[in-house]
Amino acid sequence: MKFEEFFRQATMLEPYPYQVAFARDWGDVLEVPTGCGKTEAVVLGWLWRRRYHPCEETCLRTPRRLAYCLPMRVLVEQTYERVCMWLKNLNDNKVRVWLLMGGESDDDWDTYPESEQILIGTQDMLLSRALNRGYAMSRYRWPVQFGLLNNDCQWVLDEVQLMGNGLATSAQLAAFRKQFGVWGECPTLWVSATFDLSWLETVDFRPHVPGLRRCTLSDSDLANSNISRRLKASKRVSRSRARAGEPDKLAKEVINKHIPGSLTLVIVNTVDRAIELYKKLTAALQQQVEVLLLHSRFRLCDRKAKLERLREMAQKGGIVVSTQVVEAGVDISARVLFTELCPWPSFVQRAGRCNRRGEFNDAEVIWVDVKDSDAAPYEPNELKSARKVLK
């Protein structure tokens, strides 16, 4: 089966040229703008290579396990749902999909070492197991999962700009596998819309960085109407009069900029500031406009309900106050985006939630400056670099 047919059956969509090329010739780094189907390219590309690649040797060498590593729970949940849907559309009962994240860990996957598996989890769960220190599991099983994740396993690190030390850990692990050897193949793929190869220059992996194969959009992709509309979507950038820590002033500006019937998204860097701004907005609006609060401290059932409500508000309109949980992987398109100053790669990701599909002619991105004393969870020098670019 050709990849194009395989992709259509799974997603009900036509694949982009880069997705077809990537499935045929896998790389080490996949750098593609937000909203262009990176997850589809990776998951369906791996499965197609296992089953239908025209080169029999490629089918045999493609690892039987796919470890899909993500920085946040919300991304894991969404990816898990999408992968299960694709496999259902393909009527594929051979591949088992496992969920690994705090409170939801499926740790029986290691009892099926012979089966094709997709392991979707947060970086703490997957990387700790690859380090032989499996988080939230019996230490007597550590060596088993350590062995399975370091042999015959395709690693995928997605949204790497959010991973912090997890990214360096993945690079060091890749270096150790090259140094000590593995059974079968155990390659690593790093995925992001904003990627800098210098991020991978750890002490042992640095010599391998120049030889990494980097995959991105081709001229054919840029000529595609859907991608072209996304890439050329206009977003007027300006600076807010308010600063981080001034919720009254920021709330007034958000209300003034909000356009009825459209989505206004406000992303702040800390949970406390998000809660404070949410309170100011709800008090000022008196239920005239729906206001939704999103952050990482909600219980699983509450977070799922809020994400579902977010999808509805993306169509009906309203104001959403959120932390970094919507920074990546959430397919929403705001007409107006307020964001506190953050490192440049994160800013690009956040901007990807504004006019995502190019449907607005008057979309705005408004950045809110942050004092060095309020820089956490980021470093002041990271914010300084982003501020310089924005100015």
JSON list of N, CA and C in Angstrom, two decimals, residues 160-227:
[
{"chain": "A", "resi": 160, "resn": "VAL", "atom": "N", "xyz": [10.21, 19.75, 21.72]},
{"chain": "A", "resi": 160, "resn": "VAL", "atom": "CA", "xyz": [11.43, 19.71, 22.53]},
{"chain": "A", "resi": 160, "resn": "VAL", "atom": "C", "xyz": [11.76, 21.05, 23.16]},
{"chain": "A", "resi": 161, "resn": "GLN", "atom": "N", "xyz": [11.23, 22.15, 22.61]},
{"chain": "A", "resi": 161, "resn": "GLN", "atom": "CA", "xyz": [11.53, 23.46, 23.17]},
{"chain": "A", "resi": 161, "resn": "GLN", "atom": "C", "xyz": [10.95, 23.62, 24.58]},
{"chain": "A", "resi": 162, "resn": "LEU", "atom": "N", "xyz": [10.08, 22.70, 24.99]},
{"chain": "A", "resi": 162, "resn": "LEU", "atom": "CA", "xyz": [9.46, 22.75, 26.31]},
{"chain": "A", "resi": 162, "resn": "LEU", "atom": "C", "xyz": [10.07, 21.75, 27.29]},
{"chain": "A", "resi": 163, "resn": "MET", "atom": "N", "xyz": [11.07, 21.00, 26.88]},
{"chain": "A", "resi": 163, "resn": "MET", "atom": "CA", "xyz": [11.52, 19.86, 27.68]},
{"chain": "A", "resi": 163, "resn": "MET", "atom": "C", "xyz": [12.61, 20.17, 28.70]},
{"chain": "A", "resi": 164, "resn": "GLY", "atom": "N", "xyz": [13.28, 21.30, 28.57]},
{"chain": "A", "resi": 164, "resn": "GLY", "atom": "CA", "xyz": [14.32, 21.61, 29.54]},
{"chain": "A", "resi": 164, "resn": "GLY", "atom": "C", "xyz": [15.41, 20.55, 29.55]},
{"chain": "A", "resi": 165, "resn": "ASN", "atom": "N", "xyz": [15.75, 20.05, 30.74]},
{"chain": "A", "resi": 165, "resn": "ASN", "atom": "CA", "xyz": [16.82, 19.07, 30.87]},
{"chain": "A", "resi": 165, "resn": "ASN", "atom": "C", "xyz": [16.48, 17.73, 30.20]},
{"chain": "A", "resi": 166, "resn": "GLY", "atom": "N", "xyz": [15.20, 17.50, 29.96]},
{"chain": "A", "resi": 166, "resn": "GLY", "atom": "CA", "xyz": [14.82, 16.26, 29.29]},
{"chain": "A", "resi": 166, "resn": "GLY", "atom": "C", "xyz": [15.41, 16.16, 27.89]},
{"chain": "A", "resi": 167, "resn": "LEU", "atom": "N", "xyz": [15.56, 17.30, 27.22]},
{"chain": "A", "resi": 167, "resn": "LEU", "atom": "CA", "xyz": [16.14, 17.30, 25.87]},
{"chain": "A", "resi": 167, "resn": "LEU", "atom": "C", "xyz": [17.60, 16.87, 25.92]},
{"chain": "A", "resi": 168, "resn": "ALA", "atom": "N", "xyz": [18.37, 17.44, 26.85]},
{"chain": "A", "resi": 168, "resn": "ALA", "atom": "CA", "xyz": [19.78, 17.04, 26.99]},
{"chain": "A", "resi": 168, "resn": "ALA", "atom": "C", "xyz": [19.89, 15.58, 27.37]},
{"chain": "A", "resi": 169, "resn": "THR", "atom": "N", "xyz": [18.98, 15.11, 28.21]},
{"chain": "A", "resi": 169, "resn": "THR", "atom": "CA", "xyz": [18.98, 13.69, 28.61]},
{"chain": "A", "resi": 169, "resn": "THR", "atom": "C", "xyz": [18.78, 12.79, 27.40]},
{"chain": "A", "resi": 170, "resn": "SER", "atom": "N", "xyz": [17.86, 13.18, 26.52]},
{"chain": "A", "resi": 170, "resn": "SER", "atom": "CA", "xyz": [17.60, 12.36, 25.33]},
{"chain": "A", "resi": 170, "resn": "SER", "atom": "C", "xyz": [18.82, 12.30, 24.42]},
{"chain": "A", "resi": 171, "resn": "ALA", "atom": "N", "xyz": [19.53, 13.43, 24.31]},
{"chain": "A", "resi": 171, "resn": "ALA", "atom": "CA", "xyz": [20.73, 13.46, 23.47]},
{"chain": "A", "resi": 171, "resn": "ALA", "atom": "C", "xyz": [21.83, 12.58, 24.07]},
{"chain": "A", "resi": 172, "resn": "GLN", "atom": "N", "xyz": [22.00, 12.64, 25.38]},
{"chain": "A", "resi": 172, "resn": "GLN", "atom": "CA", "xyz": [23.02, 11.81, 26.03]},
{"chain": "A", "resi": 172, "resn": "GLN", "atom": "C", "xyz": [22.68, 10.33, 25.87]},
{"chain": "A", "resi": 173, "resn": "LEU", "atom": "N", "xyz": [21.41, 9.97, 26.01]},
{"chain": "A", "resi": 173, "resn": "LEU", "atom": "CA", "xyz": [21.00, 8.58, 25.83]},
{"chain": "A", "resi": 173, "resn": "LEU", "atom": "C", "xyz": [21.29, 8.11, 24.40]},
{"chain": "A", "resi": 174, "resn": "ALA", "atom": "N", "xyz": [21.02, 8.98, 23.43]},
{"chain": "A", "resi": 174, "resn": "ALA", "atom": "CA", "xyz": [21.32, 8.63, 22.04]},
{"chain": "A", "resi": 174, "resn": "ALA", "atom": "C", "xyz": [22.81, 8.40, 21.85]},
{"chain": "A", "resi": 175, "resn": "ALA", "atom": "N", "xyz": [23.63, 9.23, 22.51]},
{"chain": "A", "resi": 175, "resn": "ALA", "atom": "CA", "xyz": [25.08, 9.06, 22.43]},
{"chain": "A", "resi": 175, "resn": "ALA", "atom": "C", "xyz": [25.52, 7.74, 23.06]},
{"chain": "A", "resi": 176, "resn": "PHE", "atom": "N", "xyz": [24.95, 7.40, 24.21]},
{"chain": "A", "resi": 176, "resn": "PHE", "atom": "CA", "xyz": [25.31, 6.14, 24.88]},
{"chain": "A", "resi": 176, "resn": "PHE", "atom": "C", "xyz": [24.94, 4.93, 24.02]},
{"chain": "A", "resi": 177, "resn": "ARG", "atom": "N", "xyz": [23.79, 5.00, 23.34]},
{"chain": "A", "resi": 177, "resn": "ARG", "atom": "CA", "xyz": [23.39, 3.88, 22.49]},
{"chain": "A", "resi": 177, "resn": "ARG", "atom": "C", "xyz": [24.37, 3.71, 21.34]},
{"chain": "A", "resi": 178, "resn": "LYS", "atom": "N", "xyz": [24.84, 4.81, 20.79]},
{"chain": "A", "resi": 178, "resn": "LYS", "atom": "CA", "xyz": [25.84, 4.72, 19.72]},
{"chain": "A", "resi": 178, "resn": "LYS", "atom": "C", "xyz": [27.16, 4.18, 20.27]},
{"chain": "A", "resi": 179, "resn": "GLN", "atom": "N", "xyz": [27.51, 4.59, 21.47]},
{"chain": "A", "resi": 179, "resn": "GLN", "atom": "CA", "xyz": [28.79, 4.21, 22.06]},
{"chain": "A", "resi": 179, "resn": "GLN", "atom": "C", "xyz": [28.83, 2.74, 22.48]},
{"chain": "A", "resi": 180, "resn": "PHE", "atom": "N", "xyz": [27.76, 2.27, 23.12]},
{"chain": "A", "resi": 180, "resn": "PHE", "atom": "CA", "xyz": [27.76, 0.91, 23.67]},
{"chain": "A", "resi": 180, "resn": "PHE", "atom": "C", "xyz": [27.09, -0.11, 22.78]},
{"chain": "A", "resi": 181, "resn": "GLY", "atom": "N", "xyz": [26.29, 0.36, 21.81]},
{"chain": "A", "resi": 181, "resn": "GLY", "atom": "CA", "xyz": [25.61, -0.57, 20.91]},
{"chain": "A", "resi": 181, "resn": "GLY", "atom": "C", "xyz": [24.28, -1.05, 21.46]},
{"chain": "A", "resi": 182, "resn": "VAL", "atom": "N", "xyz": [23.37, -1.40, 20.56]},
{"chain": "A", "resi": 182, "resn": "VAL", "atom": "CA", "xyz": [22.04, -1.88, 20.93]},
{"chain": "A", "resi": 182, "resn": "VAL", "atom": "C", "xyz": [21.68, -3.07, 20.05]},
{"chain": "A", "resi": 183, "resn": "TRP", "atom": "N", "xyz": [20.60, -3.76, 20.45]},
{"chain": "A", "resi": 183, "resn": "TRP", "atom": "CA", "xyz": [20.08, -4.83, 19.59]},
{"chain": "A", "resi": 183, "resn": "TRP", "atom": "C", "xyz": [19.08, -4.22, 18.63]},
{"chain": "A", "resi": 184, "resn": "GLY", "atom": "N", "xyz": [19.22, -4.53, 17.35]},
{"chain": "A", "resi": 184, "resn": "GLY", "atom": "CA", "xyz": [18.33, -3.95, 16.35]},
{"chain": "A", "resi": 184, "resn": "GLY", "atom": "C", "xyz": [18.66, -2.48, 16.13]},
{"chain": "A", "resi": 185, "resn": "GLU", "atom": "N", "xyz": [17.63, -1.66, 16.00]},
{"chain": "A", "resi": 185, "resn": "GLU", "atom": "CA", "xyz": [17.81, -0.23, 15.80]},
{"chain": "A", "resi": 185, "resn": "GLU", "atom": "C", "xyz": [17.14, 0.52, 16.97]},
{"chain": "A", "resi": 186, "resn": "CYS", "atom": "N", "xyz": [17.76, 1.59, 17.40]},
{"chain": "A", "resi": 186, "resn": "CYS", "atom": "CA", "xyz": [17.15, 2.41, 18.46]},
{"chain": "A", "resi": 186, "resn": "CYS", "atom": "C", "xyz": [17.47, 3.89, 18.20]},
{"chain": "A", "resi": 187, "resn": "PRO", "atom": "N", "xyz": [16.97, 4.43, 17.09]},
{"chain": "A", "resi": 187, "resn": "PRO", "atom": "CA", "xyz": [17.26, 5.83, 16.73]},
{"chain": "A", "resi": 187, "resn": "PRO", "atom": "C", "xyz": [16.39, 6.81, 17.50]},
{"chain": "A", "resi": 188, "resn": "THR", "atom": "N", "xyz": [16.75, 8.09, 17.44]},
{"chain": "A", "resi": 188, "resn": "THR", "atom": "CA", "xyz": [15.99, 9.15, 18.09]},
{"chain": "A", "resi": 188, "resn": "THR", "atom": "C", "xyz": [15.62, 10.21, 17.06]},
{"chain": "A", "resi": 189, "resn": "LEU", "atom": "N", "xyz": [14.38, 10.67, 17.13]},
{"chain": "A", "resi": 189, "resn": "LEU", "atom": "CA", "xyz": [13.90, 11.74, 16.28]},
{"chain": "A", "resi": 189, "resn": "LEU", "atom": "C", "xyz": [13.46, 12.89, 17.17]},
{"chain": "A", "resi": 190, "resn": "TRP", "atom": "N", "xyz": [14.00, 14.09, 16.91]},
{"chain": "A", "resi": 190, "resn": "TRP", "atom": "CA", "xyz": [13.61, 15.28, 17.65]},
{"chain": "A", "resi": 190, "resn": "TRP", "atom": "C", "xyz": [12.69, 16.13, 16.78]},
{"chain": "A", "resi": 191, "resn": "VAL", "atom": "N", "xyz": [11.55, 16.57, 17.36]},
{"chain": "A", "resi": 191, "resn": "VAL", "atom": "CA", "xyz": [10.51, 17.23, 16.58]},
{"chain": "A", "resi": 191, "resn": "VAL", "atom": "C", "xyz": [10.15, 18.56, 17.23]},
{"chain": "A", "resi": 192, "resn": "SER", "atom": "N", "xyz": [10.06, 19.61, 16.43]},
{"chain": "A", "resi": 192, "resn": "SER", "atom": "CA", "xyz": [9.65, 20.92, 16.94]},
{"chain": "A", "resi": 192, "resn": "SER", "atom": "C", "xyz": [9.37, 21.85, 15.76]},
{"chain": "A", "resi": 193, "resn": "ALA", "atom": "N", "xyz": [8.60, 22.89, 16.04]},
{"chain": "A", "resi": 193, "resn": "ALA", "atom": "CA", "xyz": [8.42, 23.95, 15.04]},
{"chain": "A", "resi": 193, "resn": "ALA", "atom": "C", "xyz": [9.55, 24.96, 15.13]},
{"chain": "A", "resi": 194, "resn": "THR", "atom": "N", "xyz": [10.25, 24.97, 16.25]},
{"chain": "A", "resi": 194, "resn": "THR", "atom": "CA", "xyz": [11.37, 25.91, 16.47]},
{"chain": "A", "resi": 194, "resn": "THR", "atom": "C", "xyz": [12.52, 25.12, 17.05]},
{"chain": "A", "resi": 195, "resn": "PHE", "atom": "N", "xyz": [13.52, 24.83, 16.25]},
{"chain": "A", "resi": 195, "resn": "PHE", "atom": "CA", "xyz": [14.59, 23.94, 16.70]},
{"chain": "A", "resi": 195, "resn": "PHE", "atom": "C", "xyz": [15.96, 24.55, 16.43]},
{"chain": "A", "resi": 196, "resn": "ASP", "atom": "N", "xyz": [16.84, 24.35, 17.40]},
{"chain": "A", "resi": 196, "resn": "ASP", "atom": "CA", "xyz": [18.22, 24.80, 17.28]},
{"chain": "A", "resi": 196, "resn": "ASP", "atom": "C", "xyz": [19.12, 23.60, 17.56]},
{"chain": "A", "resi": 197, "resn": "LEU", "atom": "N", "xyz": [19.92, 23.21, 16.58]},
{"chain": "A", "resi": 197, "resn": "LEU", "atom": "CA", "xyz": [20.75, 22.02, 16.74]},
{"chain": "A", "resi": 197, "resn": "LEU", "atom": "C", "xyz": [21.71, 22.12, 17.91]},
{"chain": "A", "resi": 198, "resn": "SER", "atom": "N", "xyz": [22.06, 23.35, 18.31]},
{"chain": "A", "resi": 198, "resn": "SER", "atom": "CA", "xyz": [22.98, 23.50, 19.44]},
{"chain": "A", "resi": 198, "resn": "SER", "atom": "C", "xyz": [22.39, 22.95, 20.73]},
{"chain": "A", "resi": 199, "resn": "TRP", "atom": "N", "xyz": [21.04, 22.82, 20.78]},
{"chain": "A", "resi": 199, "resn": "TRP", "atom": "CA", "xyz": [20.41, 22.26, 21.98]},
{"chain": "A", "resi": 199, "resn": "TRP", "atom": "C", "xyz": [20.85, 20.82, 22.23]},
{"chain": "A", "resi": 200, "resn": "LEU", "atom": "N", "xyz": [21.31, 20.14, 21.19]},
{"chain": "A", "resi": 200, "resn": "LEU", "atom": "CA", "xyz": [21.69, 18.73, 21.30]},
{"chain": "A", "resi": 200, "resn": "LEU", "atom": "C", "xyz": [23.17, 18.52, 21.59]},
{"chain": "A", "resi": 201, "resn": "GLU", "atom": "N", "xyz": [23.90, 19.60, 21.74]},
{"chain": "A", "resi": 201, "resn": "GLU", "atom": "CA", "xyz": [25.36, 19.48, 21.89]},
{"chain": "A", "resi": 201, "resn": "GLU", "atom": "C", "xyz": [25.76, 19.17, 23.33]},
{"chain": "A", "resi": 202, "resn": "THR", "atom": "N", "xyz": [25.39, 17.98, 23.78]},
{"chain": "A", "resi": 202, "resn": "THR", "atom": "CA", "xyz": [25.85, 17.51, 25.08]},
{"chain": "A", "resi": 202, "resn": "THR", "atom": "C", "xyz": [27.28, 16.99, 24.94]},
{"chain": "A", "resi": 203, "resn": "VAL", "atom": "N", "xyz": [27.90, 16.65, 26.05]},
{"chain": "A", "resi": 203, "resn": "VAL", "atom": "CA", "xyz": [29.32, 16.30, 26.04]},
{"chain": "A", "resi": 203, "resn": "VAL", "atom": "C", "xyz": [29.62, 15.10, 25.13]},
{"chain": "A", "resi": 204, "resn": "ASP", "atom": "N", "xyz": [28.70, 14.13, 25.07]},
{"chain": "A", "resi": 204, "resn": "ASP", "atom": "CA", "xyz": [28.96, 12.94, 24.26]},
{"chain": "A", "resi": 204, "resn": "ASP", "atom": "C", "xyz": [28.26, 12.95, 22.91]},
{"chain": "A", "resi": 205, "resn": "PHE", "atom": "N", "xyz": [27.20, 13.73, 22.77]},
{"chain": "A", "resi": 205, "resn": "PHE", "atom": "CA", "xyz": [26.47, 13.73, 21.50]},
{"chain": "A", "resi": 205, "resn": "PHE", "atom": "C", "xyz": [26.96, 14.82, 20.55]},
{"chain": "A", "resi": 206, "resn": "ARG", "atom": "N", "xyz": [27.76, 15.76, 21.06]},
{"chain": "A", "resi": 206, "resn": "ARG", "atom": "CA", "xyz": [28.21, 16.89, 20.24]},
{"chain": "A", "resi": 206, "resn": "ARG", "atom": "C", "xyz": [28.86, 16.44, 18.92]},
{"chain": "A", "resi": 207, "resn": "PRO", "atom": "N", "xyz": [29.71, 15.42, 18.89]},
{"chain": "A", "resi": 207, "resn": "PRO", "atom": "CA", "xyz": [30.33, 15.02, 17.61]},
{"chain": "A", "resi": 207, "resn": "PRO", "atom": "C", "xyz": [29.34, 14.52, 16.58]},
{"chain": "A", "resi": 208, "resn": "HIS", "atom": "N", "xyz": [28.16, 14.06, 17.02]},
{"chain": "A", "resi": 208, "resn": "HIS", "atom": "CA", "xyz": [27.17, 13.51, 16.08]},
{"chain": "A", "resi": 208, "resn": "HIS", "atom": "C", "xyz": [26.23, 14.56, 15.50]},
{"chain": "A", "resi": 209, "resn": "VAL", "atom": "N", "xyz": [26.19, 15.76, 16.10]},
{"chain": "A", "resi": 209, "resn": "VAL", "atom": "CA", "xyz": [25.22, 16.78, 15.69]},
{"chain": "A", "resi": 209, "resn": "VAL", "atom": "C", "xyz": [25.40, 17.21, 14.23]},
{"chain": "A", "resi": 210, "resn": "PRO", "atom": "N", "xyz": [26.62, 17.47, 13.75]},
{"chain": "A", "resi": 210, "resn": "PRO", "atom": "CA", "xyz": [26.76, 17.90, 12.35]},
{"chain": "A", "resi": 210, "resn": "PRO", "atom": "C", "xyz": [26.23, 16.90, 11.33]},
{"chain": "A", "resi": 211, "resn": "GLY", "atom": "N", "xyz": [26.18, 15.62, 11.68]},
{"chain": "A", "resi": 211, "resn": "GLY", "atom": "CA", "xyz": [25.72, 14.61, 10.74]},
{"chain": "A", "resi": 211, "resn": "GLY", "atom": "C", "xyz": [24.24, 14.31, 10.79]},
{"chain": "A", "resi": 212, "resn": "LEU", "atom": "N", "xyz": [23.50, 15.01, 11.63]},
{"chain": "A", "resi": 212, "resn": "LEU", "atom": "CA", "xyz": [22.06, 14.76, 11.74]},
{"chain": "A", "resi": 212, "resn": "LEU", "atom": "C", "xyz": [21.33, 15.18, 10.48]},
{"chain": "A", "resi": 213, "resn": "ARG", "atom": "N", "xyz": [20.37, 14.37, 10.07]},
{"chain": "A", "resi": 213, "resn": "ARG", "atom": "CA", "xyz": [19.56, 14.68, 8.89]},
{"chain": "A", "resi": 213, "resn": "ARG", "atom": "C", "xyz": [18.34, 15.48, 9.33]},
{"chain": "A", "resi": 214, "resn": "ARG", "atom": "N", "xyz": [18.22, 16.66, 8.77]},
{"chain": "A", "resi": 214, "resn": "ARG", "atom": "CA", "xyz": [17.16, 17.59, 9.17]},
{"chain": "A", "resi": 214, "resn": "ARG", "atom": "C", "xyz": [16.08, 17.63, 8.09]},
{"chain": "A", "resi": 215, "resn": "CYS", "atom": "N", "xyz": [14.84, 17.41, 8.47]},
{"chain": "A", "resi": 215, "resn": "CYS", "atom": "CA", "xyz": [13.72, 17.41, 7.52]},
{"chain": "A", "resi": 215, "resn": "CYS", "atom": "C", "xyz": [12.82, 18.61, 7.80]},
{"chain": "A", "resi": 216, "resn": "THR", "atom": "N", "xyz": [12.42, 19.29, 6.75]},
{"chain": "A", "resi": 216, "resn": "THR", "atom": "CA", "xyz": [11.54, 20.44, 6.90]},
{"chain": "A", "resi": 216, "resn": "THR", "atom": "C", "xyz": [10.67, 20.55, 5.66]},
{"chain": "A", "resi": 217, "resn": "LEU", "atom": "N", "xyz": [9.94, 21.66, 5.53]},
{"chain": "A", "resi": 217, "resn": "LEU", "atom": "CA", "xyz": [9.05, 21.82, 4.38]},
{"chain": "A", "resi": 217, "resn": "LEU", "atom": "C", "xyz": [9.83, 22.00, 3.09]},
{"chain": "A", "resi": 218, "resn": "SER", "atom": "N", "xyz": [9.31, 21.42, 2.03]},
{"chain": "A", "resi": 218, "resn": "SER", "atom": "CA", "xyz": [9.92, 21.56, 0.71]},
{"chain": "A", "resi": 218, "resn": "SER", "atom": "C", "xyz": [9.19, 22.66, -0.07]},
{"chain": "A", "resi": 219, "resn": "ASP", "atom": "N", "xyz": [9.67, 22.96, -1.26]},
{"chain": "A", "resi": 219, "resn": "ASP", "atom": "CA", "xyz": [9.01, 23.95, -2.12]},
{"chain": "A", "resi": 219, "resn": "ASP", "atom": "C", "xyz": [7.58, 23.50, -2.46]},
{"chain": "A", "resi": 220, "resn": "SER", "atom": "N", "xyz": [7.39, 22.20, -2.61]},
{"chain": "A", "resi": 220, "resn": "SER", "atom": "CA", "xyz": [6.05, 21.67, -2.90]},
{"chain": "A", "resi": 220, "resn": "SER", "atom": "C", "xyz": [5.10, 21.92, -1.75]},
{"chain": "A", "resi": 221, "resn": "ASP", "atom": "N", "xyz": [5.62, 21.81, -0.52]},
{"chain": "A", "resi": 221, "resn": "ASP", "atom": "CA", "xyz": [4.78, 22.09, 0.66]},
{"chain": "A", "resi": 221, "resn": "ASP", "atom": "C", "xyz": [4.41, 23.56, 0.70]},
{"chain": "A", "resi": 222, "resn": "LEU", "atom": "N", "xyz": [5.39, 24.41, 0.42]},
{"chain": "A", "resi": 222, "resn": "LEU", "atom": "CA", "xyz": [5.14, 25.85, 0.48]},
{"chain": "A", "resi": 222, "resn": "LEU", "atom": "C", "xyz": [4.13, 26.30, -0.56]},
{"chain": "A", "resi": 223, "resn": "ALA", "atom": "N", "xyz": [4.03, 25.52, -1.64]},
{"chain": "A", "resi": 223, "resn": "ALA", "atom": "CA", "xyz": [3.06, 25.84, -2.69]},
{"chain": "A", "resi": 223, "resn": "ALA", "atom": "C", "xyz": [1.67, 25.30, -2.37]},
{"chain": "A", "resi": 224, "resn": "ASN", "atom": "N", "xyz": [1.58, 24.42, -1.37]},
{"chain": "A", "resi": 224, "resn": "ASN", "atom": "CA", "xyz": [0.29, 23.86, -0.99]},
{"chain": "A", "resi": 224, "resn": "ASN", "atom": "C", "xyz": [-0.59, 24.96, -0.39]},
{"chain": "A", "resi": 225, "resn": "SER", "atom": "N", "xyz": [-1.84, 25.03, -0.81]},
{"chain": "A", "resi": 225, "resn": "SER", "atom": "CA", "xyz": [-2.72, 26.13, -0.40]},
{"chain": "A", "resi": 225, "resn": "SER", "atom": "C", "xyz": [-2.96, 26.16, 1.10]},
{"chain": "A", "resi": 226, "resn": "ASN", "atom": "N", "xyz": [-3.14, 25.00, 1.73]},
{"chain": "A", "resi": 226, "resn": "ASN", "atom": "CA", "xyz": [-3.39, 24.97, 3.17]},
{"chain": "A", "resi": 226, "resn": "ASN", "atom": "C", "xyz": [-2.20, 25.47, 3.97]},
{"chain": "A", "resi": 227, "resn": "ILE", "atom": "N", "xyz": [-1.01, 24.97, 3.61]},
{"chain": "A", "resi": 227, "resn": "ILE", "atom": "CA", "xyz": [0.20, 25.38, 4.32]},
{"chain": "A", "resi": 227, "resn": "ILE", "atom": "C", "xyz": [0.51, 26.84, 4.03]}
]
